[in-house]
Short mmCIF file of C-alpha atoms in Angstrom, two decimals:
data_model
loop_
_atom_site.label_atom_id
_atom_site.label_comp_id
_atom_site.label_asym_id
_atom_site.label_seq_id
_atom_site.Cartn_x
_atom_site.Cartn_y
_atom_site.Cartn_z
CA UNK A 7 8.60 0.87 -15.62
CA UNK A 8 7.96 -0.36 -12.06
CA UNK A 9 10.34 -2.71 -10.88
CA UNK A 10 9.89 -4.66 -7.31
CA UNK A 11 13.30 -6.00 -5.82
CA UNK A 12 13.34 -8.58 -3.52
CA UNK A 13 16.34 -11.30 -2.31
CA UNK A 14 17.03 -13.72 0.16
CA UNK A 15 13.44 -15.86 0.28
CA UNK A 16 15.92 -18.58 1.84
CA UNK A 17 12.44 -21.14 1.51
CA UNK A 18 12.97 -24.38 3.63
CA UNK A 19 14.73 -22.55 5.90
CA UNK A 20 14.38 -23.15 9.75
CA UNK A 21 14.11 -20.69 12.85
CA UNK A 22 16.13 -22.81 15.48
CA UNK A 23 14.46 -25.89 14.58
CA UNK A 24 10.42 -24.18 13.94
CA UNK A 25 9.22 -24.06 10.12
CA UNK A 26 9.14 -20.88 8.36
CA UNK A 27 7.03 -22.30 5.48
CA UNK A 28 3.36 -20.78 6.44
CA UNK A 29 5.38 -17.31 7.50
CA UNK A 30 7.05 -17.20 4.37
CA UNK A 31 3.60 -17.85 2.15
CA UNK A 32 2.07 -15.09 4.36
CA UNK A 33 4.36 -13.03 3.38
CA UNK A 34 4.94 -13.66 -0.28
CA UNK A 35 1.14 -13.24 -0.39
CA UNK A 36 1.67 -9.62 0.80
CA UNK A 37 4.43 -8.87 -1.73
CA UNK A 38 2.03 -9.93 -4.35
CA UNK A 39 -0.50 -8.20 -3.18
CA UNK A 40 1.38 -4.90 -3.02
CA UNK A 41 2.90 -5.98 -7.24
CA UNK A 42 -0.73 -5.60 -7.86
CA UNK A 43 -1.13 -2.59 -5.60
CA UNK A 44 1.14 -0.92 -7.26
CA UNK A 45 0.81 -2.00 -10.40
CA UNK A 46 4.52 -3.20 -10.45
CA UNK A 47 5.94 -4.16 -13.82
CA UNK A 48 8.49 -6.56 -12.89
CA UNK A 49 9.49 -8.57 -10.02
CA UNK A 50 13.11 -9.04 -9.37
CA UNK A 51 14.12 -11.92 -6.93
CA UNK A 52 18.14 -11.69 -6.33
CA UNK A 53 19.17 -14.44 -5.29
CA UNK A 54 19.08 -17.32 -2.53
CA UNK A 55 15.55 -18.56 -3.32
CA UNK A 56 15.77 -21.68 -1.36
CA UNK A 57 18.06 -21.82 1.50
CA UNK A 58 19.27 -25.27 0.77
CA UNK A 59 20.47 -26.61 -2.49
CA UNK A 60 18.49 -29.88 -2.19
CA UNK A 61 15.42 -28.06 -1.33
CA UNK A 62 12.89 -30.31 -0.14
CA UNK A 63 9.27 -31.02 -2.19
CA UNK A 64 7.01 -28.57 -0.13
CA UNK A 65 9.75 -25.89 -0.93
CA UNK A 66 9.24 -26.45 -4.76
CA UNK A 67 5.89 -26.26 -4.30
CA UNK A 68 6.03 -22.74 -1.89
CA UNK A 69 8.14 -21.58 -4.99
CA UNK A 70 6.57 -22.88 -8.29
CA UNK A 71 3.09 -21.33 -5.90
CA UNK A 72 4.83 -17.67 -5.52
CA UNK A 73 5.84 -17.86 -9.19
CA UNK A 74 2.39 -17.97 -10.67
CA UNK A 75 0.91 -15.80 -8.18
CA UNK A 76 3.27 -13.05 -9.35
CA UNK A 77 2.89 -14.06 -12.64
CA UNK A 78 -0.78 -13.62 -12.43
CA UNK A 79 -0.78 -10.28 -11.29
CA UNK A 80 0.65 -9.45 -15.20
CA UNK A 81 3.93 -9.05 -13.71
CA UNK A 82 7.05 -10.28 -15.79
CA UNK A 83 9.70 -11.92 -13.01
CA UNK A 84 13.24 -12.55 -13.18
CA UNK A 85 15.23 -14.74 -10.51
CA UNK A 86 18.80 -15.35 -9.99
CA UNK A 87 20.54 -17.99 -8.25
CA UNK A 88 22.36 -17.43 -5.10
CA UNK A 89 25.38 -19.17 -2.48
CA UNK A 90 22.61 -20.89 -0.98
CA UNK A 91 20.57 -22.46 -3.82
CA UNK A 92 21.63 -24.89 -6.37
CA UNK A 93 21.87 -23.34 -9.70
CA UNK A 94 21.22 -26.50 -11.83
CA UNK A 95 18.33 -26.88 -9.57
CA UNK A 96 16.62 -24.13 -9.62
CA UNK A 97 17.53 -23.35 -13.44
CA UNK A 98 16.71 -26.80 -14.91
CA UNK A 99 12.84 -25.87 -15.23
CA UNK A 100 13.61 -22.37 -16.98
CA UNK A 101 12.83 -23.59 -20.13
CA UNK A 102 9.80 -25.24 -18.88
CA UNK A 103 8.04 -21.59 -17.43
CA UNK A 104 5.51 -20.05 -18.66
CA UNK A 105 6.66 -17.07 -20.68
CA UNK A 106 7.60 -13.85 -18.63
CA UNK A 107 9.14 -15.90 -16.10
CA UNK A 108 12.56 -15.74 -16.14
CA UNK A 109 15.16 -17.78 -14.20
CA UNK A 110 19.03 -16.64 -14.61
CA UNK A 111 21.49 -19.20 -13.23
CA UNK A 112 24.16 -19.34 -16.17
CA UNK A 113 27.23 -17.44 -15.90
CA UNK A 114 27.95 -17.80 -19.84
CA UNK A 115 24.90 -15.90 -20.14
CA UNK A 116 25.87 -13.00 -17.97
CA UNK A 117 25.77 -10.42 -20.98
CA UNK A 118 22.65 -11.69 -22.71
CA UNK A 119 19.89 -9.81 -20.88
CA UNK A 120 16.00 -10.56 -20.38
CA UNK A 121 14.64 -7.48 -22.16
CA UNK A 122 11.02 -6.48 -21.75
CA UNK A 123 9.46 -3.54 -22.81
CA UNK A 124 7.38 -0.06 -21.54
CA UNK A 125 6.34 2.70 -23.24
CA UNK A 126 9.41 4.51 -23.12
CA UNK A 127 11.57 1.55 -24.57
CA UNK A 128 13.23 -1.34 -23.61
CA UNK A 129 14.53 -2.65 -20.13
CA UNK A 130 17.44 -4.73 -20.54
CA UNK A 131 18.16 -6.97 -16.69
CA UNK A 132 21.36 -8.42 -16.79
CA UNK A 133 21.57 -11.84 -14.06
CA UNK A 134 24.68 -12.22 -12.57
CA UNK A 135 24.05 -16.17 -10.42
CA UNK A 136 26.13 -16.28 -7.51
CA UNK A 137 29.74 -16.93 -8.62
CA UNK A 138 32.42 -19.09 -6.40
CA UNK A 139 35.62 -17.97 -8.09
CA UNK A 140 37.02 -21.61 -7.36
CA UNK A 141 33.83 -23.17 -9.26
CA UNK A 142 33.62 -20.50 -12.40
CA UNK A 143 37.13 -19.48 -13.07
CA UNK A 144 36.94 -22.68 -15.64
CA UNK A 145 34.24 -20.58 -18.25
CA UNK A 146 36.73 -17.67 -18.41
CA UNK A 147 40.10 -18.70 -18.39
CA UNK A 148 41.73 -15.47 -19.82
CA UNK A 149 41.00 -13.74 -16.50
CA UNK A 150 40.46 -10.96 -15.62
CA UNK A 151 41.23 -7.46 -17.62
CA UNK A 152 44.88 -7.82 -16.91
CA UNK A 153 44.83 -11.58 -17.51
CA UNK A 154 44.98 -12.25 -13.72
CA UNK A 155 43.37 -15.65 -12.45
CA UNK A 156 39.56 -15.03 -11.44
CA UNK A 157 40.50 -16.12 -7.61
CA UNK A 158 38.48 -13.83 -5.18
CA UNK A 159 34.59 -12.74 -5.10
CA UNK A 160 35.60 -9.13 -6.52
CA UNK A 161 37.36 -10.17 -9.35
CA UNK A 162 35.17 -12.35 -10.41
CA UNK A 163 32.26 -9.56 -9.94
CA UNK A 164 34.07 -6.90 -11.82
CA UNK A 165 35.05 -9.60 -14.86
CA UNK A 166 30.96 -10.54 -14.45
CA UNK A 167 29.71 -6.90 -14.40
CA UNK A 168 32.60 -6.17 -17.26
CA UNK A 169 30.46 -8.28 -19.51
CA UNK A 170 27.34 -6.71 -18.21
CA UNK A 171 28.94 -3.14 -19.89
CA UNK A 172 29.54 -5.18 -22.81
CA UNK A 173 26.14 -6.50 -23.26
CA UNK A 174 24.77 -3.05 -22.54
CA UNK A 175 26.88 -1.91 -25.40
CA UNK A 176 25.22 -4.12 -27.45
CA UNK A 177 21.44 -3.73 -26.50
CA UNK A 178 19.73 -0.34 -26.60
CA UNK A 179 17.77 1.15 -23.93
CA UNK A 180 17.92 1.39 -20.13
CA UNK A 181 19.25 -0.93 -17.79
CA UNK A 182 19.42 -3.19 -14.75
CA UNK A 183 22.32 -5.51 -12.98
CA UNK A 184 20.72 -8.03 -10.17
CA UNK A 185 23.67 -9.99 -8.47
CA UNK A 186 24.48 -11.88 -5.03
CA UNK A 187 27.83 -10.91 -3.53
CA UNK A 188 28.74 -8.79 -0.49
CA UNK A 189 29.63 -5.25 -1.85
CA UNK A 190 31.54 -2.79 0.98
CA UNK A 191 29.64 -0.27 2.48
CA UNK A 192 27.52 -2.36 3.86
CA UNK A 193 25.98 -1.29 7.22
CA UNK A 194 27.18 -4.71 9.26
CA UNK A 195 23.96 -4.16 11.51
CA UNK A 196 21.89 -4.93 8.89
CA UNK A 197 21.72 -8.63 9.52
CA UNK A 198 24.68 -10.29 7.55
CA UNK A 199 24.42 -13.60 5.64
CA UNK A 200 25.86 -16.68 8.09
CA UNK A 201 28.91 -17.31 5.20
CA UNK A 202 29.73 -14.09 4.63
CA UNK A 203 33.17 -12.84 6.01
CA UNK A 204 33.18 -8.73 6.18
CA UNK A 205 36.98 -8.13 5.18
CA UNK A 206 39.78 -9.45 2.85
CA UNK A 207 39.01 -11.11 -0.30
CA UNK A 208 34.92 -11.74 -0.51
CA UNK A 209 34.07 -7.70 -0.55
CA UNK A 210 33.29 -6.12 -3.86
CA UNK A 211 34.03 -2.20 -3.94
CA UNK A 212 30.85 -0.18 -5.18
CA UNK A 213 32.68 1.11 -7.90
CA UNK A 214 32.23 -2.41 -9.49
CA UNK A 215 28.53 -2.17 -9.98
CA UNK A 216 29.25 1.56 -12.61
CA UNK A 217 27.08 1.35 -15.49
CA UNK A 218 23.49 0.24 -15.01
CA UNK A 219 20.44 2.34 -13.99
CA UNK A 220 19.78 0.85 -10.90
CA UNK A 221 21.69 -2.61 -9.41
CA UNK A 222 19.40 -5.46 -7.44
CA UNK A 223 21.72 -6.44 -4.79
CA UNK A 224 21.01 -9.93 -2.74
CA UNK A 225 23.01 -12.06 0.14
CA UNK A 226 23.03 -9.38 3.25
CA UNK A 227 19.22 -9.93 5.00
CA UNK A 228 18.76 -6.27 5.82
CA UNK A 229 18.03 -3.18 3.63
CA UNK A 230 21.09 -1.11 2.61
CA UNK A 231 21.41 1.35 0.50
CA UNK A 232 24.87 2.28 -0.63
CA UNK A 233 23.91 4.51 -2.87
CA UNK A 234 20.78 5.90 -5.06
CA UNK A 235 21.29 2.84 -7.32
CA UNK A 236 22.81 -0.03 -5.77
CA UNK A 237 21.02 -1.19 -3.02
CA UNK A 238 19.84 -4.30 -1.17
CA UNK A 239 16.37 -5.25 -0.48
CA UNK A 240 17.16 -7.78 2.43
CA UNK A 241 14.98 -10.84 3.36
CA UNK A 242 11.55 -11.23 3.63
CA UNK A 243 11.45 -12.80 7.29
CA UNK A 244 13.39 -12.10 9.92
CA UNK A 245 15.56 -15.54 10.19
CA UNK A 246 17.42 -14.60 13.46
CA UNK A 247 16.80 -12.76 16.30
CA UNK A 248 20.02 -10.18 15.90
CA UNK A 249 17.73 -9.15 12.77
CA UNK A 250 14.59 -8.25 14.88
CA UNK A 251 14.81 -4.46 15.08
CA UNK A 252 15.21 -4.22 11.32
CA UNK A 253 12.59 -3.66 8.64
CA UNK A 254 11.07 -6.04 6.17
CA UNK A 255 9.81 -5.17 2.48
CA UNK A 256 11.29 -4.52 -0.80
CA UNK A 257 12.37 -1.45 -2.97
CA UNK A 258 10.05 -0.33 -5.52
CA UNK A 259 11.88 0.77 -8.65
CA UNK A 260 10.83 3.67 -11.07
CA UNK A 261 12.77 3.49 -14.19
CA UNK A 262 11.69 6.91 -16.40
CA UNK A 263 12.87 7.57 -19.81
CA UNK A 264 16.48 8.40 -19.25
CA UNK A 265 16.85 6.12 -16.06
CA UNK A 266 16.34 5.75 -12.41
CA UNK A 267 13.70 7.96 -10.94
CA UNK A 268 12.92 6.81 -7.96
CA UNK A 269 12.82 4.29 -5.23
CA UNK A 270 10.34 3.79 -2.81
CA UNK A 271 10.33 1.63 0.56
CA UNK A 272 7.42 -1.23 0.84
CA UNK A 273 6.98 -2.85 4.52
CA UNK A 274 5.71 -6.41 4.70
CA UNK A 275 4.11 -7.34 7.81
CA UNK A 276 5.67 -9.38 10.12
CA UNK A 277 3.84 -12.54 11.14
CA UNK A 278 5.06 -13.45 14.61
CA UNK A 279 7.57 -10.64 16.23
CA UNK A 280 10.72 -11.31 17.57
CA UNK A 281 11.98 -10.03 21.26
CA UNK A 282 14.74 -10.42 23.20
CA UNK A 283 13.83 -10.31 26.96
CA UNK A 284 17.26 -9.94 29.77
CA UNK A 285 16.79 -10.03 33.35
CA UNK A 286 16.75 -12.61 35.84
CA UNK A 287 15.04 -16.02 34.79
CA UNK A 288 12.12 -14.42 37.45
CA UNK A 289 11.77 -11.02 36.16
CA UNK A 290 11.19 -12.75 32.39
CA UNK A 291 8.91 -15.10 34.22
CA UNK A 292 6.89 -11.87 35.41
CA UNK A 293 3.50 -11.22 34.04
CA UNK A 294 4.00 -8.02 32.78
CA UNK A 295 6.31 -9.48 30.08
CA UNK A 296 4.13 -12.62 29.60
CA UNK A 297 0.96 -10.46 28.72
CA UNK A 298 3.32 -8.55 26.31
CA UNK A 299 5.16 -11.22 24.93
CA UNK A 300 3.40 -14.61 25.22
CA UNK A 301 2.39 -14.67 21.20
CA UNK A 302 5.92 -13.48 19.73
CA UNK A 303 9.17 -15.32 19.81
CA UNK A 304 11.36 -14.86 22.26
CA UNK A 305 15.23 -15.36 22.65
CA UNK A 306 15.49 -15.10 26.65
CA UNK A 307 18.73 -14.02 28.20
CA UNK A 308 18.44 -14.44 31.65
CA UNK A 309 21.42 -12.94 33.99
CA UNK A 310 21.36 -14.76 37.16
CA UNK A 311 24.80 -15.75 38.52
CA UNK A 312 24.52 -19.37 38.39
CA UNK A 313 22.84 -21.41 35.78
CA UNK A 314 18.87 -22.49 36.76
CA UNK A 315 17.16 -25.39 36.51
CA UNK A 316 15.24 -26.34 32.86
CA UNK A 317 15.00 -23.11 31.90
CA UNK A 318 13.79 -23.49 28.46
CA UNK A 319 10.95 -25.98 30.38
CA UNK A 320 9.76 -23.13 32.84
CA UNK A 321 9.78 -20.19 29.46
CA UNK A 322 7.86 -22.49 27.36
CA UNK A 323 5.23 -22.85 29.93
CA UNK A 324 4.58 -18.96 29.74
CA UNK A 325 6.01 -17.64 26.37
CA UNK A 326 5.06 -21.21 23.65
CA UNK A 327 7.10 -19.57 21.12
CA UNK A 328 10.25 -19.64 23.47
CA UNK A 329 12.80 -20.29 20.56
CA UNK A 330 16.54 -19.39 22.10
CA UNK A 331 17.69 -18.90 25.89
CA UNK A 332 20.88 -17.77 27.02
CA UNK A 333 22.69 -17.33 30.44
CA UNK A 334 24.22 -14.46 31.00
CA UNK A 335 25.68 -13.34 34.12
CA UNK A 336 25.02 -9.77 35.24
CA UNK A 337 28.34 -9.65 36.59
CA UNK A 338 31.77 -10.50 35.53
CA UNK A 339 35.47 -10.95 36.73
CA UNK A 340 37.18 -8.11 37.49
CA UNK A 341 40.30 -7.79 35.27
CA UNK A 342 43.20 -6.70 38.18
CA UNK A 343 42.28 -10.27 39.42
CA UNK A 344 44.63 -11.61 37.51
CA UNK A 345 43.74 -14.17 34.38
CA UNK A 346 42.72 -18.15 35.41
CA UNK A 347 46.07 -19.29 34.42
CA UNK A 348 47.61 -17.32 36.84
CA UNK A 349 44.92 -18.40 39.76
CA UNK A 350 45.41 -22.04 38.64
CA UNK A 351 49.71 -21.67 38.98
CA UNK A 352 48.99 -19.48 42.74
CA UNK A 353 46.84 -22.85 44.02
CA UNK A 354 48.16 -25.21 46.01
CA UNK A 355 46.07 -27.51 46.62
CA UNK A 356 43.16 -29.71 44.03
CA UNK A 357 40.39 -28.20 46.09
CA UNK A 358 41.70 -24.43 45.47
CA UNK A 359 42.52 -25.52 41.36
CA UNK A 360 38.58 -26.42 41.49
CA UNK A 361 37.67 -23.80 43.27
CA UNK A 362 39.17 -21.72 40.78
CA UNK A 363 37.90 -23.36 37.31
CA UNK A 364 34.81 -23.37 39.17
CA UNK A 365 35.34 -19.05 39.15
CA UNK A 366 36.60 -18.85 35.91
CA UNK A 367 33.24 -20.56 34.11
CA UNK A 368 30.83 -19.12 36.33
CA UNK A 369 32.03 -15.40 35.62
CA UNK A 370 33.74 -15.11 38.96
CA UNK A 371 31.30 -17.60 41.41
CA UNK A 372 33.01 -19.49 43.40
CA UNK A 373 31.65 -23.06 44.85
CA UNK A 374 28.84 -22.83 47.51
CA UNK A 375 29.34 -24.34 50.80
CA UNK A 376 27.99 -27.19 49.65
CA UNK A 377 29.88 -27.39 46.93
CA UNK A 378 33.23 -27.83 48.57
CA UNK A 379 31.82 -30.57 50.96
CA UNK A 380 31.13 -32.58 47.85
CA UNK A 381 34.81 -31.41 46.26
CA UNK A 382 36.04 -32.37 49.59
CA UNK A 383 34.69 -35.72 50.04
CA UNK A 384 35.72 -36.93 46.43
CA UNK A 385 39.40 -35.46 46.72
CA UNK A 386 39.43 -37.66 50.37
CA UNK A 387 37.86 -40.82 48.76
CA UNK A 388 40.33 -40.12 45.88
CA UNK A 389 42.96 -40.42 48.57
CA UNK A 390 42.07 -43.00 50.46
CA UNK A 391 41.60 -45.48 47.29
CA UNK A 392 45.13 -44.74 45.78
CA UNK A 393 45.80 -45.22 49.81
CA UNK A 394 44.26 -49.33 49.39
CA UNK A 395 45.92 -49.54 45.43
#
């Protein structure tokens, strides 16, 4: 059996305030293309489907569009809810699909897989939805294995995944977990999820996700592969600009006769690149980079030492898809001169206190000559009009 496994779709999304609706069709149209490619089997989608749980009208419709596209290829598909999407939402059509689309949003119905059959047998996929320990702790009051409260993500994964061993025991054949958590090992370059927090109580050890052939991992919006089984597939798009660098596709799954043999790597294509230009606000002006750059988006971190005039204005009128600029200051304070709190308790006078806040925020620039005529001549009306009071 061929699986596909893709996460994160995150449709209604926005890239600092542009739509990502068209992108996101593009590329859905290329993952369908390559189900049919490759003649996949099944399409797995874990988790975070929409990025908003009140997704708006032309997000159902991207969706319910994708859907029958992959349907159409003879593919079977089965989505899970995650942090981001509503499960009663996006579950209260299931019943309403067409058959061999499956949506999994119930946490009572962790251990009751979708089963669908190859040649060699059948293919049990356990759904695991996203689970908040504060919101699902109600269904399973008994706790955990040692009758501890369900209070943190990885006890609530290993009771979930506990009753995905349990519904394996009961179903014959081969196997395959798809949940939405953030499981350690994860490379944190990868592009993390804007919720997730990388220590303490919201990591789920690896050792959680023993048992099943191969484990469809969504929430982290790179590829990772922490080991031959568990891995994540990351997002379709890239949604910021820290992501850029990093590959976009999806895993192709072979499951054989006895289990997992082998995964493969599928690119998408990328509809508009992203690029981060640094250098002065002129050098990113330059030609060179506008030639290079003018169709792609660009987050522009310009490093002169005070901050220009409308920069965003002057980018847009040589790089339209301008989306993010930042000032950056090639140079810094040096640290043996002392912290601000210490220049602010060695001035004695207002004009040397602004002279120094004026240092501290402009990464060690002081005021112009200019400026401390204008400090000057409000610190002497200041004085003569509590002179007159």
């Amino acid at each position: 059996m061929r699986i596909l496994h893709t996460s994160d779709w995150h449709i209604g999304r926005t890239f600092h305030g542009n739509s990502t609706m068209d992108a996101l069709a593009e590329v859905l149209g290329a993952l369908t293309a390559q189900v049919r490619e490759h003649a996949v089997d099944v399409v797995v989608v874990a988790g975070d489907v929409f990025d908003s749980a009140t997704p708006s009208g032309p997000a159902y419709t991207l969706l319910g569009d994708a859907l029958v596209a992959l349907h159409d290829t003879g593919a079977s598909v089965v989505v899970t809810s995650g942090n981001h999407d509503s499960a009663a939402r996006l579950g209260f059509q299931a019943r309403l699909l067409r058959e061999g689309i499956h949506v999994l949003t119930d946490p009572l119905a962790i251990g009751t897989p979708v089963t669908i059959h190859d040649p060699d047998g059948p293919v049990n996929f356990f759904g695991i939805p996203y689970l908040e320990p504060a919101i699902v702790r109600q269904h399973w009051p008994e706790g955990d294995a040692e009758g501890r409260p369900l209070r943190t993500q990885a006890q609530t994964m290993a009771h979930a995944m506990h009753l995905v061993r349990e519904g394996m025991a009961r179903h014959d054949g081969r196997s395959v977990a798809i949940a939405h958590c953030f499981a350690a090992g994860v490379d944190a370059t990868t592009g993390l999820e804007r919720e997730v927090r990388q220590g303490g109580l919201d990591v789920v050890p690896l050792e959680v996700f023993d048992g099943p052939d191969y484990v469809a991992l969504g929430h982290i919006h790179g590829r990772n592969r922490l080991s031959d089984r568990v891995r994540y597939a990351g997002a379709p798009l890239h949604y910021s600009f820290g992501e850029q660098s990093k590959p976009r596709g999806s895993w192709l799954v072979e499951i054989g006769e006895s289990g997992l043999a082998g995964v493969e790597w599928l690119d998408l294509p990328v509809p508009r690149r992203l690029v981060t230009l640094t250098g002065t606000l002129d050098e990113i002006l330059s030609d060179d980079n506008v030639a290079a750059h003018a169709e792609d988006w660009v987050c522009a971190t310009y490093t002169d030492a005070l901050p220009q005039t409308e920069p965003m204005r002057r980018l847009r009128e040589r790089f339209p898809f301008c989306a993010l600029v930042q000032h950056l200051p090639a140079t810094t304070v040096e640290s043996g001169e002392g912290s601000y709190a210490a220049r602010l308790r060695e001035a004695v006078s207002d004009d040397e206190r602004i002279a120094a806040f004026l240092e501290h925020v402009r990464e060690g620039h002081g005021p112009t000559a200019r400026e401390i005529e204008l400090i000057r001549e409000v610190l002497d009306d200041r004085v003569r009009a509590e002179a007159l009071v």
